[in-house]
Each structure stands twice: as structure tokens, then as C-alpha cells.
N, CA, C and O atoms as a DFTB+ gen file, in Angstrom:
664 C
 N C O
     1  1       0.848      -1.191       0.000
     2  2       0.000       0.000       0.000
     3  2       0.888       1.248       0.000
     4  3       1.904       1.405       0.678
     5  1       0.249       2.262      -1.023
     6  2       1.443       3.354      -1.071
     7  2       1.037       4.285       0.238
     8  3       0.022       4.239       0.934
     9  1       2.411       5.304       0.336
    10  2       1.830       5.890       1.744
    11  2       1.007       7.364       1.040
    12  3       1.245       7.988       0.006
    13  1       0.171       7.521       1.905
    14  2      -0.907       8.235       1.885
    15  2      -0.811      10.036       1.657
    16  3      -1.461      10.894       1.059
    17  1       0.538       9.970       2.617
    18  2       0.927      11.150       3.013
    19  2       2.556      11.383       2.299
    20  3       3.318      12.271       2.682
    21  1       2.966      10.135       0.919
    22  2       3.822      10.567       0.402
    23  2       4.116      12.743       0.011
    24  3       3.364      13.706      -0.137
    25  1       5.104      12.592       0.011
    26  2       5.623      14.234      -0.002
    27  2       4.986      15.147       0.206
    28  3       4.989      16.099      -0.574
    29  1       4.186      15.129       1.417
    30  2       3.413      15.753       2.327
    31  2       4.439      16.363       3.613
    32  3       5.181      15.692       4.331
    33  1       4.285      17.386       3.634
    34  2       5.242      18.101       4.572
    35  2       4.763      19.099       5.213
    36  3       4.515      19.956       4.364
    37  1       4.383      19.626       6.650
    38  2       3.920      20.628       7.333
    39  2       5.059      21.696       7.644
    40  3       6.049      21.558       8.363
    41  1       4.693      22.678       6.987
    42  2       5.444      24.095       7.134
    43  2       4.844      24.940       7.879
    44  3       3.863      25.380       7.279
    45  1       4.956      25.363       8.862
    46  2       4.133      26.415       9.917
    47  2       2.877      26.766       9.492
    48  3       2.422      27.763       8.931
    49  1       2.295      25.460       9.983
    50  2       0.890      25.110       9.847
    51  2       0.264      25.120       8.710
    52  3      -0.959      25.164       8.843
    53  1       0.767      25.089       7.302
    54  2       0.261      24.699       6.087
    55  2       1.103      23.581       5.188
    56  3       2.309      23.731       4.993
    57  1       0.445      22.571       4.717
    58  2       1.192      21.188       3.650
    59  2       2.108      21.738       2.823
    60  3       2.231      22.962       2.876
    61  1       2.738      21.159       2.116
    62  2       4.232      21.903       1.180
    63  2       3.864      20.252       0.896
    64  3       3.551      19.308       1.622
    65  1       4.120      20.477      -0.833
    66  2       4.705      19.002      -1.324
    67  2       6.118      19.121      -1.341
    68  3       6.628      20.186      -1.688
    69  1       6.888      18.034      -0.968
    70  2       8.284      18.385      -0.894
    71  2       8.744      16.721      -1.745
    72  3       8.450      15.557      -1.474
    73  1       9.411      17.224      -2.622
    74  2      10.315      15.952      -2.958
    75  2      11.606      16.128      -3.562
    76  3      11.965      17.152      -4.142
    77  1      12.402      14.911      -3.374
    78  2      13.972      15.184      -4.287
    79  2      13.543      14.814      -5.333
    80  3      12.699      13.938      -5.526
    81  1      14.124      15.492      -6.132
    82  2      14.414      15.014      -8.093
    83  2      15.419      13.622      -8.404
    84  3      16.647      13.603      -8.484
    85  1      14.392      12.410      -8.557
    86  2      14.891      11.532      -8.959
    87  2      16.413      11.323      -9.609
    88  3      16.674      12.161     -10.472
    89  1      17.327      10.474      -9.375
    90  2      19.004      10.343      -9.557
    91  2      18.761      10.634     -11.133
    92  3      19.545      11.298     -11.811
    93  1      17.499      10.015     -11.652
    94  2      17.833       9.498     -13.640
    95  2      17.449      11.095     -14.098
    96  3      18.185      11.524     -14.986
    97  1      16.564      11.885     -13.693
    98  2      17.145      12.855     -14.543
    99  2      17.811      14.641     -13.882
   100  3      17.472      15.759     -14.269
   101  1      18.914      14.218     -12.704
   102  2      19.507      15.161     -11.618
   103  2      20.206      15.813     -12.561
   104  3      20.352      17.029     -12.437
   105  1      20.790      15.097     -13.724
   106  2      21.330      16.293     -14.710
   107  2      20.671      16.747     -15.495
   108  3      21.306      17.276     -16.408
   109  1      19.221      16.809     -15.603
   110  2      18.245      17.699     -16.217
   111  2      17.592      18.581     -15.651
   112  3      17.231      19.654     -16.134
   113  1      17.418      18.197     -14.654
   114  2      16.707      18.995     -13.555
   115  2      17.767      19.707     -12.143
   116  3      17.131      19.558     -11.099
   117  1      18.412      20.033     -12.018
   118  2      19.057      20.709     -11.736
   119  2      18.468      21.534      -9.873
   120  3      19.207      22.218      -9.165
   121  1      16.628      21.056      -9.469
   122  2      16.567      21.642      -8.528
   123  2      17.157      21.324      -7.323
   124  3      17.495      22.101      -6.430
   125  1      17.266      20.021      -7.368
   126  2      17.708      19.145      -6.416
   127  2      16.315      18.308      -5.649
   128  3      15.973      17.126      -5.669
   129  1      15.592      19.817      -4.833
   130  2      14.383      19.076      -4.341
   131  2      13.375      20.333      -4.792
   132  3      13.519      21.553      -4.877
   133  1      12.397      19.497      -5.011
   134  2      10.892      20.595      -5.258
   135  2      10.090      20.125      -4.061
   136  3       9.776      19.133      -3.403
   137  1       9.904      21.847      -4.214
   138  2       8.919      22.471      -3.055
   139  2       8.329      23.451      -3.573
   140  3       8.748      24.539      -3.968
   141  1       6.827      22.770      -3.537
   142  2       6.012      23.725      -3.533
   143  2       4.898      23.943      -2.698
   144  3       4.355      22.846      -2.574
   145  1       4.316      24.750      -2.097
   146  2       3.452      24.802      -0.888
   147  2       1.802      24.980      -1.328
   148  3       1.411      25.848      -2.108
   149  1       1.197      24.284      -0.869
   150  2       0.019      23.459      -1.300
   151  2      -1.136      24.660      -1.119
   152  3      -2.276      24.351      -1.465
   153  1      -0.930      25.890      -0.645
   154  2      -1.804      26.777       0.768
   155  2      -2.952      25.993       0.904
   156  3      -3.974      25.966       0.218
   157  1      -2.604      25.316       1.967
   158  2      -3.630      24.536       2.785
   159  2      -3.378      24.037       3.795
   160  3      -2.377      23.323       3.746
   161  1      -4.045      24.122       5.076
   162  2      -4.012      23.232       6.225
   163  2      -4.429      22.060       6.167
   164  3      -3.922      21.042       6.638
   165  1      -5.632      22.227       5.417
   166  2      -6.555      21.079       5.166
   167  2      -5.565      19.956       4.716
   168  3      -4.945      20.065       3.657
   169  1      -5.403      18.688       5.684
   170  2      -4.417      17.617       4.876
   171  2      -5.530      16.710       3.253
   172  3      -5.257      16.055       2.247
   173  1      -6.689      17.217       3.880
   174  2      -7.344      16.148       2.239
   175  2      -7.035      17.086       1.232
   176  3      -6.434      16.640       0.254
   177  1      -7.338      18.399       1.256
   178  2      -7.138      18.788      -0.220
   179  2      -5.717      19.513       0.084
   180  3      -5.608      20.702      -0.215
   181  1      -4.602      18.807       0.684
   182  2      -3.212      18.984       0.530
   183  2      -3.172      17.616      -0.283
   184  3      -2.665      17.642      -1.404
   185  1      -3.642      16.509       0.184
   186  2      -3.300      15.794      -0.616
   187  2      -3.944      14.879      -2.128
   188  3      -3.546      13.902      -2.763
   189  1      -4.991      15.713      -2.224
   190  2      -5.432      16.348      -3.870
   191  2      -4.451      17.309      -4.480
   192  3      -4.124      17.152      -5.656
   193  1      -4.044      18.121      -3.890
   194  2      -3.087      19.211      -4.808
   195  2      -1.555      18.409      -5.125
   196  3      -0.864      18.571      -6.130
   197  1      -1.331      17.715      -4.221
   198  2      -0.118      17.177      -4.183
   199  2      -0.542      16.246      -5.591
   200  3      -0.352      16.674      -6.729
   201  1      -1.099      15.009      -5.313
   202  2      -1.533      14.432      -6.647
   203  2      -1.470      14.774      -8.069
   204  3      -1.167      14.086      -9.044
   205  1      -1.849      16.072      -7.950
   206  2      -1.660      16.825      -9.169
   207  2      -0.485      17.180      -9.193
   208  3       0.139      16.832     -10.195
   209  1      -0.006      17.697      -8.516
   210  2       1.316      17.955      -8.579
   211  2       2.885      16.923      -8.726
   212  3       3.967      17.175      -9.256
   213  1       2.496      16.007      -8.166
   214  2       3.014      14.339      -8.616
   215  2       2.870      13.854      -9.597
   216  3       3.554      12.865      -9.859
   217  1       1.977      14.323     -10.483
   218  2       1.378      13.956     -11.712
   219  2       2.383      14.866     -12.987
   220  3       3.124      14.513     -13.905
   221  1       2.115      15.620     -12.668
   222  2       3.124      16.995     -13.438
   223  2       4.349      16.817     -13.085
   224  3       5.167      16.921     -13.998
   225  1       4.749      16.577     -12.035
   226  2       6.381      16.123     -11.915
   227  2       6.734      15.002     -13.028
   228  3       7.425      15.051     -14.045
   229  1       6.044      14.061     -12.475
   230  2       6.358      12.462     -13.274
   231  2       6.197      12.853     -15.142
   232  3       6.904      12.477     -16.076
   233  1       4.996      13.723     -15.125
   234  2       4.910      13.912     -16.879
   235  2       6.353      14.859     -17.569
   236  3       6.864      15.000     -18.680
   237  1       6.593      15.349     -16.198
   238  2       8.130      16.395     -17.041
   239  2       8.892      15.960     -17.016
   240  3       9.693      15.913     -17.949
   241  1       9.081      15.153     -15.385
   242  2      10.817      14.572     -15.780
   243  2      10.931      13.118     -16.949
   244  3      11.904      12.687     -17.567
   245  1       9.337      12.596     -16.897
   246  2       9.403      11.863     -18.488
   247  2       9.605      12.270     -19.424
   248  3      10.409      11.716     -20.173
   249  1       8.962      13.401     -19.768
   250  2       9.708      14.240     -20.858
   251  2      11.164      14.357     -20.887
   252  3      11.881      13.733     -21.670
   253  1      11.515      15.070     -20.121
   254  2      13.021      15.305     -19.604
   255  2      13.665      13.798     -19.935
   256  3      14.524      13.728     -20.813
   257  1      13.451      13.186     -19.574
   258  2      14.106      11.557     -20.449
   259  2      14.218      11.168     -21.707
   260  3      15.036      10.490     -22.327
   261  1      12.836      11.959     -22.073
   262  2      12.812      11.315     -23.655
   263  2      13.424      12.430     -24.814
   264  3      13.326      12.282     -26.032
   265  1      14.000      13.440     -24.200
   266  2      14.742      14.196     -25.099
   267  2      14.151      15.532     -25.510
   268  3      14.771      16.299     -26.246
   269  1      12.824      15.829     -24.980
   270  2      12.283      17.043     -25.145
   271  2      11.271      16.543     -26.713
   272  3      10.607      17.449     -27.217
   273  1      11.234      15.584     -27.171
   274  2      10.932      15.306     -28.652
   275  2       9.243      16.721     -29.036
   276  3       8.336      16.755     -28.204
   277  1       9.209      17.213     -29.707
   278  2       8.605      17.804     -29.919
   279  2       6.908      16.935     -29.934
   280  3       5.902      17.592     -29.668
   281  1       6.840      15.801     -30.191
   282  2       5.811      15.073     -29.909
   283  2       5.185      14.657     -28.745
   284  3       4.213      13.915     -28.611
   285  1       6.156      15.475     -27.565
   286  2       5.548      15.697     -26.497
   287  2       4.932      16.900     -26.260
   288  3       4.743      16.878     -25.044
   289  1       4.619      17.656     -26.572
   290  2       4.264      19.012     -26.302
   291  2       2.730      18.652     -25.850
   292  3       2.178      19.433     -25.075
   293  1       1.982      17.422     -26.341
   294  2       0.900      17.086     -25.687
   295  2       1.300      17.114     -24.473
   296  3       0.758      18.054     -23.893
   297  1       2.412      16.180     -23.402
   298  2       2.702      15.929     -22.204
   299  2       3.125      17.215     -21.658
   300  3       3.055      17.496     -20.461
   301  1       3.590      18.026     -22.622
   302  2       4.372      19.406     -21.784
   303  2       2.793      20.055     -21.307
   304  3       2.551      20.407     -20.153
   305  1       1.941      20.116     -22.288
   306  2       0.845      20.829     -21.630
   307  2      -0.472      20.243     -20.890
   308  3      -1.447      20.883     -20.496
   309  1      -0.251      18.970     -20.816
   310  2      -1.142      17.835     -19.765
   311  2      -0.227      18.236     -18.824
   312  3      -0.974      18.867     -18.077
   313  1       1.029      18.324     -18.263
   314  2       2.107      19.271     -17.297
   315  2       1.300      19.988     -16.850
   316  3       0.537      19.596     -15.968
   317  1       1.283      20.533     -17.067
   318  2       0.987      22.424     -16.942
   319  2      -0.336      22.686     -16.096
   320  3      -0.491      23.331     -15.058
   321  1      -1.485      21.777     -17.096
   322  2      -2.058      21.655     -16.418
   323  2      -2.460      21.219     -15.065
   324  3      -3.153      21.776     -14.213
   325  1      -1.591      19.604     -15.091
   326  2      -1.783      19.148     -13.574
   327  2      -1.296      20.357     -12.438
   328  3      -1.972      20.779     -11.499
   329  1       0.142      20.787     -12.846
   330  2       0.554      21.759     -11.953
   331  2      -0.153      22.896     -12.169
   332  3      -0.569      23.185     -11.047
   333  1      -0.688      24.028     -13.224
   334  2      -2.121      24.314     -12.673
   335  2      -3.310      23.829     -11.463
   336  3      -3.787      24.658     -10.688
   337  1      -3.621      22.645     -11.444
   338  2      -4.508      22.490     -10.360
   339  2      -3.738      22.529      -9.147
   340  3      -4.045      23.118      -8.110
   341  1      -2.475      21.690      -9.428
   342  2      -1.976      21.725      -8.027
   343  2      -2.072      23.054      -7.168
   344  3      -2.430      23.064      -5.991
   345  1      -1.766      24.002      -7.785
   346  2      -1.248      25.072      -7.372
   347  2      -2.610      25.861      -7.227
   348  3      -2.691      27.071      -7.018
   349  1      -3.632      25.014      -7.366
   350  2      -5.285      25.676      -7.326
   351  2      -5.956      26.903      -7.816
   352  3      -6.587      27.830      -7.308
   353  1      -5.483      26.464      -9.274
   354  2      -6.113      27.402     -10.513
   355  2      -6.310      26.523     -11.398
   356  3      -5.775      25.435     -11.613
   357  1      -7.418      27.286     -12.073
   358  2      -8.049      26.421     -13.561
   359  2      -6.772      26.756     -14.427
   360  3      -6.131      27.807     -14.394
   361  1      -6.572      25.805     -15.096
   362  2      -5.712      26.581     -16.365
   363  2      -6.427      27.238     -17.129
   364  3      -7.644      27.131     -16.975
   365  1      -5.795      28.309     -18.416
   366  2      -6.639      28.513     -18.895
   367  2      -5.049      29.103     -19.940
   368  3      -3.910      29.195     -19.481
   369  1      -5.423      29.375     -21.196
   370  2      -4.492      29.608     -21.895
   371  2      -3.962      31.277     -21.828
   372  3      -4.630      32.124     -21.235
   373  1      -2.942      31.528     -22.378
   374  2      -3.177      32.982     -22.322
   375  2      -3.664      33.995     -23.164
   376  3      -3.964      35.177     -22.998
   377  1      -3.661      33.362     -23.935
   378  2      -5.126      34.454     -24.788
   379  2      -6.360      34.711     -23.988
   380  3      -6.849      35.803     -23.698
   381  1      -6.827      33.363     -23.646
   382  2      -8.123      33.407     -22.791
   383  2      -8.001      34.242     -21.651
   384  3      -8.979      34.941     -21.386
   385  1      -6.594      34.341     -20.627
   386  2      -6.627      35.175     -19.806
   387  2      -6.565      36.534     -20.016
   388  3      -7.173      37.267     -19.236
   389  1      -5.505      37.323     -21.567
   390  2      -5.159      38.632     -21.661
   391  2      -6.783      38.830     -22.164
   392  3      -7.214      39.758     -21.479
   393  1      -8.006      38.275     -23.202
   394  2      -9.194      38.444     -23.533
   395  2     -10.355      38.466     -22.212
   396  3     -11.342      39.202     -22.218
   397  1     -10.045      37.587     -21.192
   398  2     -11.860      37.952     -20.317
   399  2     -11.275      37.668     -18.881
   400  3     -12.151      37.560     -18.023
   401  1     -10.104      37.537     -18.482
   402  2      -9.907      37.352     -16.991
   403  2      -9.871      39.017     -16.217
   404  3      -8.985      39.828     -16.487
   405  1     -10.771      39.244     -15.439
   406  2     -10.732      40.415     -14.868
   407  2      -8.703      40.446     -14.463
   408  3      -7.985      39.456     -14.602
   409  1      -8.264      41.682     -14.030
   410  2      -7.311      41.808     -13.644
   411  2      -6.464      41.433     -11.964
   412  3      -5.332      41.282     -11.503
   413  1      -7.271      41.429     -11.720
   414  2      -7.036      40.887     -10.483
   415  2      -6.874      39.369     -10.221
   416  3      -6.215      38.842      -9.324
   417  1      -7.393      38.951     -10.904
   418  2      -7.194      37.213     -11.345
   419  2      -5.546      37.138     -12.009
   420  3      -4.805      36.314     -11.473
   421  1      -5.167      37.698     -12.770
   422  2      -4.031      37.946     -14.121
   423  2      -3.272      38.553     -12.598
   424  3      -2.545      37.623     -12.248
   425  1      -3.155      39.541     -11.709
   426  2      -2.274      40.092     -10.538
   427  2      -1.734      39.273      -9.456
   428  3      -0.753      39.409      -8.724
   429  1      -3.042      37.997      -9.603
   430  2      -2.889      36.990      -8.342
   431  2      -2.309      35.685      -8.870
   432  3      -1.819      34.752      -8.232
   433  1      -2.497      35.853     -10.345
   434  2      -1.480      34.673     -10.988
   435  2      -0.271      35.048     -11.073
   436  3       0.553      34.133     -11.050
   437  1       0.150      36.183     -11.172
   438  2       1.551      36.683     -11.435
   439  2       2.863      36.954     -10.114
   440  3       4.083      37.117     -10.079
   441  1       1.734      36.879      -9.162
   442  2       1.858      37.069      -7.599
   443  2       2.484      35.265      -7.549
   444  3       3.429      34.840      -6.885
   445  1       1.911      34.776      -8.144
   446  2       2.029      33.041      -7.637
   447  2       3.712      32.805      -7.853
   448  3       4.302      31.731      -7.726
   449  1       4.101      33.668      -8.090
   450  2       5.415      33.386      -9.563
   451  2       6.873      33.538      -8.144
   452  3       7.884      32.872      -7.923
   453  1       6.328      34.603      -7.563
   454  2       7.509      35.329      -6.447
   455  2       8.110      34.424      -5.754
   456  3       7.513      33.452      -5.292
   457  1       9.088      34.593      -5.634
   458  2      10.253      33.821      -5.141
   459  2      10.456      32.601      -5.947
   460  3      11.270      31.839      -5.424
   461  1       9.903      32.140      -7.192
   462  2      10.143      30.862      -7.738
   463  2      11.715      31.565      -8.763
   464  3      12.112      32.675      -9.116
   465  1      11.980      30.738      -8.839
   466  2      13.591      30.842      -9.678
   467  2      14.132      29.592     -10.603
   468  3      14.091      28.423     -10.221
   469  1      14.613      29.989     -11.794
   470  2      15.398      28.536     -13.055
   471  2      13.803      27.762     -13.362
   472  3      12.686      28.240     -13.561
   473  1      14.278      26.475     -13.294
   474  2      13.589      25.772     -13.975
   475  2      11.768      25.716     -13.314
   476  3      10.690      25.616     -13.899
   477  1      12.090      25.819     -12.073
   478  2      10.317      25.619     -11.081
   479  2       9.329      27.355     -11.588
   480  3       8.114      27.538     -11.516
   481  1      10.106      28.073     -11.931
   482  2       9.504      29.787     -11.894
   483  2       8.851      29.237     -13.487
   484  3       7.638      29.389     -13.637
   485  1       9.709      28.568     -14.725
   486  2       9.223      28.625     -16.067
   487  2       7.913      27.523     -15.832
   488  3       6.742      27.773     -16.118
   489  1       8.287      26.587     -15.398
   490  2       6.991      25.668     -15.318
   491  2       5.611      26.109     -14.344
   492  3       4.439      25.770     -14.509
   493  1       6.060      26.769     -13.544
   494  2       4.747      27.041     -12.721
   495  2       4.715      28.457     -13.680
   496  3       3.555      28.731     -13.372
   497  1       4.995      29.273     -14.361
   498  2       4.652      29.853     -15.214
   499  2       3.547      29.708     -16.337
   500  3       2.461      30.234     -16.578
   501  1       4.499      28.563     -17.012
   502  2       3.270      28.036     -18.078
   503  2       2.022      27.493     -17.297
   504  3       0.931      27.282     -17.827
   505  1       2.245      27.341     -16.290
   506  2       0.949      26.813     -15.621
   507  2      -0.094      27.577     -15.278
   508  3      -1.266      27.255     -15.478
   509  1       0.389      28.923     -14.594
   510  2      -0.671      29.700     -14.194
   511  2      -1.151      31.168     -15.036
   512  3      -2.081      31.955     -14.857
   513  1      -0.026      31.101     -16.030
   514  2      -0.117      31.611     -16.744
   515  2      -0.932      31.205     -18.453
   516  3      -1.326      31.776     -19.470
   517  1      -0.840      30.152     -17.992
   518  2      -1.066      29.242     -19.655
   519  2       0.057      29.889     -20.718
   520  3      -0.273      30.327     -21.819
   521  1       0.778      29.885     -20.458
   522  2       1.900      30.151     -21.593
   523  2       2.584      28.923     -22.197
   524  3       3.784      28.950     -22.471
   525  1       1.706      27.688     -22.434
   526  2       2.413      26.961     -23.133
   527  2       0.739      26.471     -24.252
   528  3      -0.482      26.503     -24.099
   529  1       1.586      26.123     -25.165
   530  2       0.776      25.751     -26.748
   531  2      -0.046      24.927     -26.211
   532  3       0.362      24.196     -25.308
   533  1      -1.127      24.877     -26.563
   534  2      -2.059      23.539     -26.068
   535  2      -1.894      22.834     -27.605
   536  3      -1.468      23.192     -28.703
   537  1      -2.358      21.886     -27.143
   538  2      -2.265      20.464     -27.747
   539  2      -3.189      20.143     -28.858
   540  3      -4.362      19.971     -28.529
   541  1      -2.937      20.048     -29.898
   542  2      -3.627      20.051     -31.090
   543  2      -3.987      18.405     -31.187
   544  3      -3.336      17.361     -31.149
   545  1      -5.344      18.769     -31.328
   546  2      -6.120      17.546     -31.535
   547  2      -6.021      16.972     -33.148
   548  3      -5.819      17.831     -34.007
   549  1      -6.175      15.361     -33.641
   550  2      -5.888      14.814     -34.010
   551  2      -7.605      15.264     -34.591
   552  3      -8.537      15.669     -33.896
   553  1      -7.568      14.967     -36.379
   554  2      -9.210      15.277     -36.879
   555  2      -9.854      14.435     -36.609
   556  3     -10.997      14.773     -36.298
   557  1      -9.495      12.689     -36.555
   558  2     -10.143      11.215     -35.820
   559  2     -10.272      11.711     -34.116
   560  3     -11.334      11.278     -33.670
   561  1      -9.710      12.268     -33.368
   562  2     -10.257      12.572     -31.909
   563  2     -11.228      13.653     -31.959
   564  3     -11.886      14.024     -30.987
   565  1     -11.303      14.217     -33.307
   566  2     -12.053      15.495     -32.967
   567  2     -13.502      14.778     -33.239
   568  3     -14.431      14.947     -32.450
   569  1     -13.627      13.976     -34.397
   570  2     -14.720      13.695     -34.457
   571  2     -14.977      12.604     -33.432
   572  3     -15.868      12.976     -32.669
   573  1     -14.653      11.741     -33.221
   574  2     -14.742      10.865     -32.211
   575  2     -15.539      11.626     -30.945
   576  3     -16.530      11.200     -30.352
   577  1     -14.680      13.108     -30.661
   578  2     -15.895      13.552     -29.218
   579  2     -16.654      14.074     -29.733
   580  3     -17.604      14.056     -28.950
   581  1     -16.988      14.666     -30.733
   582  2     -18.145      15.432     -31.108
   583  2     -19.287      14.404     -31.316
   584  3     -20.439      14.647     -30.957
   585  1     -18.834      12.981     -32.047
   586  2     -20.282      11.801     -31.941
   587  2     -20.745      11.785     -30.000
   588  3     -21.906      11.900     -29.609
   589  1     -19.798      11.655     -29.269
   590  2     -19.491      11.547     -27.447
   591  2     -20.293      12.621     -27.395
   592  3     -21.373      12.156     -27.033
   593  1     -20.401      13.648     -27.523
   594  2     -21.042      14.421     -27.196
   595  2     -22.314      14.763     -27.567
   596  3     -23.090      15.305     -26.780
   597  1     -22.681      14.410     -29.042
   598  2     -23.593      14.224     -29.712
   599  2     -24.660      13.448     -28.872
   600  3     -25.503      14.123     -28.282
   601  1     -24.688      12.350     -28.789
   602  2     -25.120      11.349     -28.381
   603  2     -26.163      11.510     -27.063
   604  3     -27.298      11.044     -26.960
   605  1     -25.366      12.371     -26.029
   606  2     -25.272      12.503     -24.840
   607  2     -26.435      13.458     -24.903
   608  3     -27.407      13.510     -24.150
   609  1     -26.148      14.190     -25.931
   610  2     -27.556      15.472     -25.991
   611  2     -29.218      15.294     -25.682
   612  3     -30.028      15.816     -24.917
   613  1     -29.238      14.452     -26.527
   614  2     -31.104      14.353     -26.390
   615  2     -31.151      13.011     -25.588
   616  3     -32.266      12.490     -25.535
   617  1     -30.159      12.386     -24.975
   618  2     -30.729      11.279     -23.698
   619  2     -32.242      12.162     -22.895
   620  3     -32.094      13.305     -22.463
   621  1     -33.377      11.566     -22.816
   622  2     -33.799      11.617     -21.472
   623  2     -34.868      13.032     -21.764
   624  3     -35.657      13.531     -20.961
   625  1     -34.641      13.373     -22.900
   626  2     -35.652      14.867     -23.645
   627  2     -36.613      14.733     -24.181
   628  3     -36.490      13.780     -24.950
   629  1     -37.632      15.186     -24.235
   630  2     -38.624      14.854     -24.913
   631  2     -38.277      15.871     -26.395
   632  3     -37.362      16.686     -26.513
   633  1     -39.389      15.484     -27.472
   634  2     -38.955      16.021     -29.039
   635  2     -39.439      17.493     -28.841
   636  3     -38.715      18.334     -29.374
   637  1     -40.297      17.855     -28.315
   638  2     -40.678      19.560     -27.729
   639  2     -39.140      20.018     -27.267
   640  3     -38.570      20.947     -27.838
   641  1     -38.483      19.217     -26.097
   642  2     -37.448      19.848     -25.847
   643  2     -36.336      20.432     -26.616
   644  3     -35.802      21.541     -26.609
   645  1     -36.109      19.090     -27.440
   646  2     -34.829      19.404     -28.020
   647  2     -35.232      20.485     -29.469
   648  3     -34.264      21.061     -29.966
   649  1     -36.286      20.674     -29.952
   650  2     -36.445      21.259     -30.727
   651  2     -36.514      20.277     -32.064
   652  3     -37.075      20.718     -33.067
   653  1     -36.017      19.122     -32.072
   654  2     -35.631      18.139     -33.215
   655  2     -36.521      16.769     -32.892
   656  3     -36.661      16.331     -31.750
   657  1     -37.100      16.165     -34.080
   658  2     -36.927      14.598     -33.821
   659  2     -35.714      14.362     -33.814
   660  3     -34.760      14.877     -34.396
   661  1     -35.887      12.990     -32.637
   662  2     -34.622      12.438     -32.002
   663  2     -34.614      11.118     -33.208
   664  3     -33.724      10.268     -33.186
């Protein structure tokens, strides 16, 4: 059974995920140990944020193994995202933020950034910032969710509702 409270760490009275950077990629990653602080007392949703944040570790320093191949840029921004939640923000890209995020949202993401430095400041960057490319869908996945979604529509409606015979 894994432990529960893996890289769970209490810092004057709030969780911190804390971990060392695996030996296989210490010459890629260069932090030694990541720390990032969860703001939460709460140990359950310390250890939801952490999750996410374990998640985004493991997807970069895989990357970081496989050479950066540009055919990851899906994984760089499934990244981003997890560490987005971790860090307890929606992602959202940055167009979407410079177009409809009031400013104070865009002040308190930029606020998130302080004291981060090298490699942890660029990644929690693209994260809360959305400054990384999202992931271009494949035209077989595109249609594939649009039938998924299709489908899902008139479950359970009557033909008045939907406006259509079903």
C-alpha cells in the first residue's frame, strides 16, 4: 500500500509538497528538491493538490528523459495543467486570460510566480499563466468527441425539448 501522506510536509501550519528530483534525470533537472506549498491546512485537499502535482512532476521529468521530442508538447501541456490544479487554478491559456480574466485574477497569478527561480519559476509559469501551446487535436479525436457528445444530448428529452426529432 502506497503511503498516503507521500511528499506531504507541514510548514508552519500549512502542507508543502516536498520531494527530491529523482538520480535518472539530476542532470536535467538541476533543482535538487521541489517544493512547492500546497496553501492549505486542510491535509485532504493537501493531498489532492499534491496528486496533481506528482502527476506533473512524473509527466516532465518523463519528458526530460525522452529528449524534449517535440511530440511531447501534448505531455508538456497535460504538465501544466496538472501543476495548474496543483497550485489551485483552472488553467486557462493565455489568450483566454489577456481576452476575459478580470485583472485581479491575471495580478494573483503573477503574484504566484515570487520567489520561484530557473527551472520551477518557467513551469509554474506556463501553468498559471497558460503560456504553453495547447495540444492540437488529431481530426479522428475530434470527431470521435463530437459523436461523445452528440449522443449525450437528447438522452432523457422529450422532441418539444430538443427542438428536433430524435
Amino acid at each position: 500500500m502506497a503511503n498516503q501522506d507521500r511528499y506531504l510536509q507541514m510548514y508552519r501550519g500549512r502542507w508543502r509538497y516536498w520531494r527530491r528530483v529523482p538520480k535518472a534525470v539530476q542532470d536535467l533537472d538541476t533543482r535538487g528538491v521541489v517544493q512547492v506549498s500546497l496553501g492549505t491546512s486542510d491535509k485532504t485537499k493537501a493531498r489532492i493538490r499534491r496528486d496533481a502535482q506528482e502527476e506533473a512532476d512524473n509527466l516532465y521529468w518523463a519528458a526530460l528523459q525522452t529528449g524534449g521530442d517535440p511530440e511531447k508538447a501534448a505531455d508538456r501541456y497535460d504538465a501544466a495543467k496538472a501543476r495548474a490544479k496543483a497550485l489551485g487554478v483552472t488553467f486557462r491559456s493565455l489568450d483566454e486570460l489577456i481576452a476575459e480574466a478580470p485583472i485581479d485574477e491575471l495580478v494573483k497569478r503573477i503574484n504566484m510566480l515570487d520567489g520561484k527561480t530557473g527551472v520551477q519559476k518557467t513551469h509554474e509559469a506556463e501553468a498559471v499563466l497558460g503560456a504553453v501551446p495547447q495540444k492540437r487535436m488529431k481530426i479522428s479525436d475530434a470527431y470521435e468527441e463530437f459523436i461523445q457528445k452528440c449522443l449525450h444530448r437528447g438522452i432523457g428529452r422529450q422532441e418539444r425539448q430538443t427542438g428536433q426529432e430524435l
